Coordinates of C-alpha atoms and ligand atoms in Angstrom, one line a residue:
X1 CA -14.5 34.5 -41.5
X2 CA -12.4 36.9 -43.7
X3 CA -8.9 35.8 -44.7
X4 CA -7.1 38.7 -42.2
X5 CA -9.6 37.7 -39.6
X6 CA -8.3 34.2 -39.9
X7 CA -4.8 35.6 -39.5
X8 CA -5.3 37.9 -36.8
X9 CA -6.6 34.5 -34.7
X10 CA -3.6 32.8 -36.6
X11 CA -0.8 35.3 -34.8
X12 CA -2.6 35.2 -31.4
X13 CA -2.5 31.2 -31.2
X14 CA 1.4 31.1 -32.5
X15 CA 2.7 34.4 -30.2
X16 CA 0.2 35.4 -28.2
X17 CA 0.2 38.6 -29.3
X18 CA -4.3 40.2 -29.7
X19 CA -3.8 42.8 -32.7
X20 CA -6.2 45.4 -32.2
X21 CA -9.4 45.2 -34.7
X22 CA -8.3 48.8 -36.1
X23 CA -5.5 46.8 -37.2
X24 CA -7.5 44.7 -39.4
X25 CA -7.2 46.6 -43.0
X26 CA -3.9 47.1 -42.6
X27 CA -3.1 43.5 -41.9
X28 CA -4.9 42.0 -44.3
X29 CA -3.8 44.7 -47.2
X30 CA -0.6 43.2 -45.9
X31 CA -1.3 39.8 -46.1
X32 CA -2.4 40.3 -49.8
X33 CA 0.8 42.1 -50.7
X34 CA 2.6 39.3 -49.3
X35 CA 0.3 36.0 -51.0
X36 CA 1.3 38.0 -54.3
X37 CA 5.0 38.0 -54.0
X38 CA 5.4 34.1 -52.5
X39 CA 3.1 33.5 -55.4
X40 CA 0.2 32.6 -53.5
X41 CA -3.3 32.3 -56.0
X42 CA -4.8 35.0 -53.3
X43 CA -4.5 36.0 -49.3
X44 CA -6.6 32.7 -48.2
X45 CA -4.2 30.8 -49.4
X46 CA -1.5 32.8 -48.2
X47 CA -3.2 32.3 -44.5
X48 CA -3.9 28.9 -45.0
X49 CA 0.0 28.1 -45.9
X50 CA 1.3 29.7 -42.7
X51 CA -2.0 27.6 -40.7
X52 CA -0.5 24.6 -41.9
X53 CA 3.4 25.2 -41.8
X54 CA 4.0 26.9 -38.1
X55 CA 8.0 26.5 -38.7
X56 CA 7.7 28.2 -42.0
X57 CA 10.1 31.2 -42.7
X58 CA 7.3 33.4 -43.7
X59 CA 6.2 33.1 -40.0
X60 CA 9.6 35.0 -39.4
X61 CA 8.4 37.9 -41.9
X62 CA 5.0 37.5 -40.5
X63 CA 6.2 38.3 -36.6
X64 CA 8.5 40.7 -37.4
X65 CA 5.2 42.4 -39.1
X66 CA 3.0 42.5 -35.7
X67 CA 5.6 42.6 -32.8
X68 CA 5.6 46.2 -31.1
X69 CA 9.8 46.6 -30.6
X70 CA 9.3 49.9 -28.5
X71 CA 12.2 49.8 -26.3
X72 CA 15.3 52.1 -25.2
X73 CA 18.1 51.5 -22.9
X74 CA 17.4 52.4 -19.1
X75 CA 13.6 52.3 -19.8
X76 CA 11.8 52.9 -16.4
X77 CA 15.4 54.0 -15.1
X78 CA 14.2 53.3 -11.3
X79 CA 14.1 49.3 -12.3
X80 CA 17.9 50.0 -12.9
X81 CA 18.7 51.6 -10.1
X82 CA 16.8 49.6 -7.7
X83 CA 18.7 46.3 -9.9
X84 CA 22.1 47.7 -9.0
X85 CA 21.3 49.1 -5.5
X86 CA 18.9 46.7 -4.1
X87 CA 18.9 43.3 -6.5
X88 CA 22.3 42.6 -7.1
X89 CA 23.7 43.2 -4.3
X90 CA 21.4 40.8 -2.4
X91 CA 22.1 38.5 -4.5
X92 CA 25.7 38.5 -4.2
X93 CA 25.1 38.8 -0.4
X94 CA 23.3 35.7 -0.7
X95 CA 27.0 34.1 -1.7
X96 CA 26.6 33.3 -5.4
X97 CA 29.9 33.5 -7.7
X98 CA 28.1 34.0 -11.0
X99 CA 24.6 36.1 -11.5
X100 CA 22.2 35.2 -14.7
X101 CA 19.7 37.5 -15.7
X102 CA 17.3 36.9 -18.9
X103 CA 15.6 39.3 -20.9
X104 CA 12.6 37.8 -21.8
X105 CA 11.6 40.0 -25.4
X106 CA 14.6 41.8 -25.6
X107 CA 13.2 43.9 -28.8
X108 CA 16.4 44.9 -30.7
X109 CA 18.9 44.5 -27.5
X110 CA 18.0 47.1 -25.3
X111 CA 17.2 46.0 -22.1
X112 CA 20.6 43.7 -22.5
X113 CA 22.7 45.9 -23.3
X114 CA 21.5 48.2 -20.6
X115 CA 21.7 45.1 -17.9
X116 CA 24.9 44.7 -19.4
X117 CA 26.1 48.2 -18.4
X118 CA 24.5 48.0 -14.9
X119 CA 26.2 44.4 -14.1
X120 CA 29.5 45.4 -15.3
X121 CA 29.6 48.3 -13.4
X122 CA 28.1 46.4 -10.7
X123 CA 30.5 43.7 -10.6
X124 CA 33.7 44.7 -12.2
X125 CA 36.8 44.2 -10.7
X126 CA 34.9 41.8 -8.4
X127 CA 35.0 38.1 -8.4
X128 CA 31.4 37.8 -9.3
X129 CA 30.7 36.3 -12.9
X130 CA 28.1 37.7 -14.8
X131 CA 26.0 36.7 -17.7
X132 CA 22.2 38.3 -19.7
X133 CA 20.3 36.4 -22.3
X134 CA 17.9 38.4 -24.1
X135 CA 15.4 36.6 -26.5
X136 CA 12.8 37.3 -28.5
X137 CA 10.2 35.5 -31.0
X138 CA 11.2 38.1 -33.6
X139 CA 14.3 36.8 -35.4
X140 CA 15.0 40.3 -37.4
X141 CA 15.0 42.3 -34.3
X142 CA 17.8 39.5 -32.6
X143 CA 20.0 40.1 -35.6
X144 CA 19.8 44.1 -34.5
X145 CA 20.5 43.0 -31.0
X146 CA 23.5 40.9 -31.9
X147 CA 24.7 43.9 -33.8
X148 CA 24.4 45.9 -30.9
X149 CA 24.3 49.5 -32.4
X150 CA 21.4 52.2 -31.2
X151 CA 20.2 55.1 -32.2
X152 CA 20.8 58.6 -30.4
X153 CA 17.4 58.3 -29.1
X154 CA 17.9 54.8 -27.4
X155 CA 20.6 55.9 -25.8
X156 CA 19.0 58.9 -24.1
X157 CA 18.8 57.9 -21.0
X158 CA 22.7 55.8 -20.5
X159 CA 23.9 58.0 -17.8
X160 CA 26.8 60.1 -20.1
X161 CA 29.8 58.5 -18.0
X162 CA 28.1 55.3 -19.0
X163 CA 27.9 56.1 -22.7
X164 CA 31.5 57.2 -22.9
X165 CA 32.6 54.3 -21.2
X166 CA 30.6 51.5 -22.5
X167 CA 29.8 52.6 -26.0
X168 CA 31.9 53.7 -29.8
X169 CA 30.2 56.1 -31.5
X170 CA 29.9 55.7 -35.2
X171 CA 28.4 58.8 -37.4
X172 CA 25.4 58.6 -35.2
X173 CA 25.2 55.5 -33.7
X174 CA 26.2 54.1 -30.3
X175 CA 28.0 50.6 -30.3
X176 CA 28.2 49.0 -27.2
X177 CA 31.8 47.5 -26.2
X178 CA 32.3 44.1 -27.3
X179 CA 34.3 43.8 -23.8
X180 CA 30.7 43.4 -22.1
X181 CA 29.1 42.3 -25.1
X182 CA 30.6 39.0 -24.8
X183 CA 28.7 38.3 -21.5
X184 CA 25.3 38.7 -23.6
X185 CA 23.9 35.9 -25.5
X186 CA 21.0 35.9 -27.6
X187 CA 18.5 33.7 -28.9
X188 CA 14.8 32.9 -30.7
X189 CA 12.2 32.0 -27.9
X190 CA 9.1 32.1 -28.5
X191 CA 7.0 32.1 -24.3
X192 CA 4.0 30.4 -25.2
X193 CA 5.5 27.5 -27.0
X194 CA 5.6 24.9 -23.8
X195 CA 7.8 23.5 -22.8
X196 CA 9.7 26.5 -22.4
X197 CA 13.1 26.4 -21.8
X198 CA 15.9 28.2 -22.1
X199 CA 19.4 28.0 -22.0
X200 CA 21.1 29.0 -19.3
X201 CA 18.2 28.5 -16.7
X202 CA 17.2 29.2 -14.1
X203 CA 18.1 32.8 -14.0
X204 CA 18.6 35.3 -11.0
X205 CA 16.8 37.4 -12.3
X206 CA 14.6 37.9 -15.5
X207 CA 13.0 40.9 -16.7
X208 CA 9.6 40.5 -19.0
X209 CA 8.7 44.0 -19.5
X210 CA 6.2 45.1 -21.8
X211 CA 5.6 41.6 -23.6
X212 CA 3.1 40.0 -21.6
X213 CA 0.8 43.9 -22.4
X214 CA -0.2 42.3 -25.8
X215 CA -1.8 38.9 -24.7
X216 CA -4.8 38.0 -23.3
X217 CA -5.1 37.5 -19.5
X218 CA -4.9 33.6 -19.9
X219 CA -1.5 33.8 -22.0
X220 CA 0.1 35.8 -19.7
X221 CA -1.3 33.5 -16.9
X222 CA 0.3 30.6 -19.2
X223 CA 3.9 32.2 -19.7
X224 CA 3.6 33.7 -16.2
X225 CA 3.4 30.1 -14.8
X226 CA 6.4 28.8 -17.4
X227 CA 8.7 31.7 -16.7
X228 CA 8.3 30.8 -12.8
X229 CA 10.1 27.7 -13.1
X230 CA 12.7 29.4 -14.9
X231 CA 13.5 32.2 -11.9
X232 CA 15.8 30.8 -9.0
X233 CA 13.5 30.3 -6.0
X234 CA 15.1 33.6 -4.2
X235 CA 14.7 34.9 -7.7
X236 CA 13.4 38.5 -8.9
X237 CA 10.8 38.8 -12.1
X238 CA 10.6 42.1 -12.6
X239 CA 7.6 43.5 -15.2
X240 CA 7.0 47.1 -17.1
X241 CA 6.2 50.1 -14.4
X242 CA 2.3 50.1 -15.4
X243 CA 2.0 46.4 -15.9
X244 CA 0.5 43.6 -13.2
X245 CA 0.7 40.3 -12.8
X246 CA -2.8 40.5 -10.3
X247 CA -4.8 37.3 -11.0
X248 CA -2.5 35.7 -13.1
X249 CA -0.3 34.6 -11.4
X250 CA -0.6 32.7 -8.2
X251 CA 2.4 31.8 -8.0
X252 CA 4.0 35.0 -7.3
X253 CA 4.1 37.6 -4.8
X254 CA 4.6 41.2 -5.4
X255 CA 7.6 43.0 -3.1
X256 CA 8.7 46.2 -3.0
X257 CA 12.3 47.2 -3.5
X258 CA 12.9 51.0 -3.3
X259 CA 9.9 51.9 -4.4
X260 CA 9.8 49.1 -7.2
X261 CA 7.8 46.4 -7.4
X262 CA 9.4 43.2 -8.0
X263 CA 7.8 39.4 -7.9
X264 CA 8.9 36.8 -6.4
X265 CA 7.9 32.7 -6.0
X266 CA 5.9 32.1 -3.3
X267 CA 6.3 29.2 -1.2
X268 CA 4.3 26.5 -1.1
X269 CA 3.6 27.2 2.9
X270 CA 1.8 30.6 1.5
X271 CA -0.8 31.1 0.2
X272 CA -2.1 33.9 -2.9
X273 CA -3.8 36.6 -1.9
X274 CA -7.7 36.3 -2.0
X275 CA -10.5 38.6 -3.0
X276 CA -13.3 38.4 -1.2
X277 CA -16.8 40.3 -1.5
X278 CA -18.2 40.5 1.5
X279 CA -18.5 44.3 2.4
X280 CA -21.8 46.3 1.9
X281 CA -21.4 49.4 0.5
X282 CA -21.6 53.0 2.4
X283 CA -21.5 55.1 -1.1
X284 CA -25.4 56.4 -1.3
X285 CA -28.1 55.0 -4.2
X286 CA -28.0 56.9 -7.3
X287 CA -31.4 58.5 -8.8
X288 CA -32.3 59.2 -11.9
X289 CA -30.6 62.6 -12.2
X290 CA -27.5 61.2 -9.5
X291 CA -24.6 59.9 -10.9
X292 CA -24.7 56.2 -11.0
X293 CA -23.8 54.5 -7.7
X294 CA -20.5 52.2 -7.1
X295 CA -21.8 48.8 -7.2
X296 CA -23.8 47.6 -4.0
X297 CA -20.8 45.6 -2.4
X298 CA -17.4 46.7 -2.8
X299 CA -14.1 44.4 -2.5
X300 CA -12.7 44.2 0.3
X301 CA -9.1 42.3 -0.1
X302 CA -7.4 40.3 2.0
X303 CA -4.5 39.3 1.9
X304 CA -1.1 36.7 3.6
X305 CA 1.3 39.1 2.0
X306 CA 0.2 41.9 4.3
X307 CA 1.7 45.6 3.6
X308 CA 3.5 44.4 1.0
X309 CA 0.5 43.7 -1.2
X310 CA -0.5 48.0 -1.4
X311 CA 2.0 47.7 -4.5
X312 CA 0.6 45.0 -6.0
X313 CA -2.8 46.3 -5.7
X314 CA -1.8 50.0 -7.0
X315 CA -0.2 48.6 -9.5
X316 CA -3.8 46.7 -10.4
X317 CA -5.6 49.8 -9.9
X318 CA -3.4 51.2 -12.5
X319 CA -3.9 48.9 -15.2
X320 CA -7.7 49.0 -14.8
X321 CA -7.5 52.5 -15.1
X322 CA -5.7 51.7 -18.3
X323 CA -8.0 49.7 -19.6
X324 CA -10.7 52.3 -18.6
X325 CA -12.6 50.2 -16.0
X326 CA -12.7 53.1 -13.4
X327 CA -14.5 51.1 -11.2
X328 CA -12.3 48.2 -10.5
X329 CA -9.5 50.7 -10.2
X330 CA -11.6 52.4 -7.3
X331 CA -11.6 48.9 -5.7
X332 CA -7.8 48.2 -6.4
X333 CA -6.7 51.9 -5.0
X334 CA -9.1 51.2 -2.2
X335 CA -7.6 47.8 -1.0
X336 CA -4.1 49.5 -1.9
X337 CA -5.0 52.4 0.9
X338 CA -6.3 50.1 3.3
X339 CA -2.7 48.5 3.3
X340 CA -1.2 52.1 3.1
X341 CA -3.0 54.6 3.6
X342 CA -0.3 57.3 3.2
X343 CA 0.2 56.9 -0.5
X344 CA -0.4 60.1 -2.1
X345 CA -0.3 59.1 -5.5
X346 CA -2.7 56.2 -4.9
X347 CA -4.9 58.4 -3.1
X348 CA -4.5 61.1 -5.9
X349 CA -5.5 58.6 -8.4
X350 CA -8.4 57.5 -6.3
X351 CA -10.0 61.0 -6.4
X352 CA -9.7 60.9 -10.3
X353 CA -11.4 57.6 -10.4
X354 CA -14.1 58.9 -8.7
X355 CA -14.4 61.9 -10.3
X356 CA -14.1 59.6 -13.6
X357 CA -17.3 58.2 -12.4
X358 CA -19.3 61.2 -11.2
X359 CA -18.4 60.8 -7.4
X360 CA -17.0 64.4 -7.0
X361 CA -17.7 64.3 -3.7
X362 CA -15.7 62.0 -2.8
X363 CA -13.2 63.1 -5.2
X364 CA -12.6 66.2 -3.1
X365 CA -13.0 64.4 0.1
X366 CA -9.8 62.6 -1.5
X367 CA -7.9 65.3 -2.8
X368 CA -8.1 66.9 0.6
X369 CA -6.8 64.0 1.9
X370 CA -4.1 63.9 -0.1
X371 CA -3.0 67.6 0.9
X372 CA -3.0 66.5 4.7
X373 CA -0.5 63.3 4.0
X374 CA 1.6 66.2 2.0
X375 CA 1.2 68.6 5.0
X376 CA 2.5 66.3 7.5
X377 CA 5.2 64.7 5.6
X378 CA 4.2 61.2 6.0
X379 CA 3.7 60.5 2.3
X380 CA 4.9 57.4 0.8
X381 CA 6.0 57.6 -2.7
X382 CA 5.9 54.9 -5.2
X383 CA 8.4 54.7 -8.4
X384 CA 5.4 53.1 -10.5
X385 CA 3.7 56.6 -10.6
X386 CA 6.6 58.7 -11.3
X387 CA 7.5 59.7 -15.2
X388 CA 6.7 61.7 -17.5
X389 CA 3.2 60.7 -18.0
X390 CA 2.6 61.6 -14.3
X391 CA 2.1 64.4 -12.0
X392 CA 5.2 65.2 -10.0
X393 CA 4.7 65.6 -6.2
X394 CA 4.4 69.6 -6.3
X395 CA 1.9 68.7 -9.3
X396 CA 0.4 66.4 -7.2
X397 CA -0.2 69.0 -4.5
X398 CA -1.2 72.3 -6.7
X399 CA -4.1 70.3 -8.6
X400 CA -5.4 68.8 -5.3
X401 CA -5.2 72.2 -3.5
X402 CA -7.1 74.0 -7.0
X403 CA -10.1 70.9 -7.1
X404 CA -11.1 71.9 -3.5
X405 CA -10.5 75.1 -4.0
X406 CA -12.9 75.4 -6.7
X407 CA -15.3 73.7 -4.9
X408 CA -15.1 75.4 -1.8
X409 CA -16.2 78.5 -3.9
X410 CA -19.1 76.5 -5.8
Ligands
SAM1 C1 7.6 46.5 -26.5 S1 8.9 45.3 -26.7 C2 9.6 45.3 -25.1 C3 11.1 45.4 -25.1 C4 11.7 45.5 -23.7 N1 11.4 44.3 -22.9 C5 11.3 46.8 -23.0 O1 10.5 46.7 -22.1 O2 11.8 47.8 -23.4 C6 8.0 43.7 -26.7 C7 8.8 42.6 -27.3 O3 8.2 41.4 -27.0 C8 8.4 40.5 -28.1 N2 7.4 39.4 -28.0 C9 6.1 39.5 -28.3 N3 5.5 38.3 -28.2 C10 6.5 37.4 -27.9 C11 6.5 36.0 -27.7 N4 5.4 35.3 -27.8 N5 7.7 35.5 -27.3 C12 8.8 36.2 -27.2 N6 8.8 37.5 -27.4 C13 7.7 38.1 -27.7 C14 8.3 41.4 -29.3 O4 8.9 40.8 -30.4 C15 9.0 42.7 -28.8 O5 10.4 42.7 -29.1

């Protein structure tokens, strides 16, 4: 195995974090770079060093080297609002005096700072204390945290009132105000060292958004089951927009909040959701010249967590989709319109699915579907599909009514 082979495997056991194989060259050009200036006689060496010494400081240069720190304040805005509408105001319902919320891979402060803004204007002038911990495995990006300046760009999305409020602006950067700094704390975790712990636990609420997208299902089903016994058990764990914690993790149930998904523990009286195969298929054999068929049995899901579960299960199809496996998105959106079958965006996504995979048939059969939930007002939206990188409603609508338009005619 090649030295930067060896270190790729090296940075998955110690973070989690799979580096893509285009990444290869580039890591191991790096890891040569670096073997030359710690003196190293070449790169195996190098790689063999950081095998042996897993505290070593070059493991702090190495990290900072491969952890993605994409982030900006009020990312996925809707998480906010449904935190400050929904979330918090539960929880104080529920009679608690002080609310703790962790940001679990906090990049360079982000996500606290903007939880800070939310709580404080949350919870100011009330009686409620309030305290975020953001943590990260990346040591150089906690130091940017603790600094707590951001670029014009990461501040895009602060509501303006916010910004002037909250934030000193210095020749181009935004400083947030040490008055709510003080309630953030910050410090190195890494989540798949076990134990984990962290102080301050359990939390109220911890978000883990956009970490667990870089590890292989069975390290996300690890720190999954860690982070659980750090969340209160009327706790919230909320994850990125597009990610899902289907299959791994049993231990939580999805909920939706204002058109957000959240997870939350599930008692031990209920049980997870199961998958069973046990429906023969209606779509028609494929022939040579057909497009291939949808495998002979499709999924039917059942489920305890009844309606609830259509989130969960979009939010399943979605990452499929992301990972280009059209056809267990079919069976995702499928069990998420069974629950709900008003979703137009599920339904929307459905047709592209199976026009992905040559059903176009059924893709129109879809799409016209979708224009009937949209004529008779009974749509049900979901926050999960709404951003840039989707079609609005009206968008929704136009491309549904052109696809059967243009078939119509053919
Ligand atoms: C894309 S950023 C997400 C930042 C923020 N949560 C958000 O959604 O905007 C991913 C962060 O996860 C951190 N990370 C990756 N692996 C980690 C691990 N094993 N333990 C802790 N943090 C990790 C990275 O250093 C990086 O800062």
């Amino acid at each position: 195995m090649t030295p930067g082979r060896k270190l790729m495997l090296l940075v998955e056991r110690m973070s989690g974090i799979v580096l893509p194989d285009r990444e290869l060259q580039r890591l191991t050009d790096w890891a040569g770079k670096r073997a030359a200036i710690c003196s190293f006689k070449d790169t195996s060496a190098y790689v063999d060093a950081l095998r042996r010494n897993p505290d070593s400081d070059e493991w702090r240069v190495l990290l900072s080297r491969v952890t993605v720190k994409e982030s900006s304040l009020f990312r996925a805005p809707q998480q906010f609002k449904c935190l400050s509408e929904n979330i918090i105001p539960e929880l104080v319902d529920s009679g608690r005096r002080s609310l703790r919320i962790w940001s679990a891979g906090c990049a360079r402060g982000e996500e606290p700072a903007t939880l800070a803004v939310v709580l404080n204007e949350c919870l100011g002038g009330t009686n409620v204390r309030w305290s975020v911990v953001g943590t990260d495995v990346d040591a150089e990006a906690l130091e940017a945290a603790r600094r707590a300046r951001f670029s014009r760009r990461a501040v895009r999305r602060v509501p303006a009132e916010s910004l002037d409020r909250h934030f000193t602006t210095h020749a181009g950067s935004y400083e947030l105000n040490s008055e709510i700094r003080r309630h953030i704390e910050y410090g190195l975790i890494n989540l798949v060292r076990e134990p984990l712990e962290v102080p301050g636990q359990p939390f109220d609420v911890i978000l883990l958004r956009n970490v667990l997208i870089y590890f292989r299902k069975e390290s996300q089903a690890r720190v999954v089951r860690s982070i659980e016994q750090l969340l209160a058990p009327d706790g919230f764990l909320l994850v990125g927009p597009s990610e899902s914690l289907m299959h791994v993790a049993p231990g939580m149930k999805a909920e939706e909040r204002n058109g957000v998904f959240v997870y939350r523990r599930r008692h031990e009286e209920e049980s997870p959701p199961e998958v069973v195969a046990n429906r023969k298929s209606r779509e028609p054999q494929g022939s040579a010249t057909a497009p291939k068929p949808l495998p002979a049995e499709t999924t039917r899901f059942e489920s305890d967590g009844g309606a609830k579960d259509w989130v969960a299960f979009a939010v399943a199809g979605r990452q499929a989709e992301i990972e280009e496996d059209l056809r267990l998105a079919l069976r995702y959106y499928r069990a998420s319109l069974y629950l709900q079958p008003d979703s137009y965006q599920v339904r929307y996504r459905l047709g592209l699915c199976l026009e992905g995979v040559g059903w176009s048939g059924r893709a129109e059969a879809e799409f016209r579907a979708v224009l009937e939930i949209l004529r008779l007002g009974s749509g049900k939206t979901l926050a999960i599909f709404q951003g840039p990188e989707f079609p609005t409603r009206n968008e929704i609508e136009a491309a549904c009514r052109e696809a059967t338009q243009n078939d119509a005619m053919s």
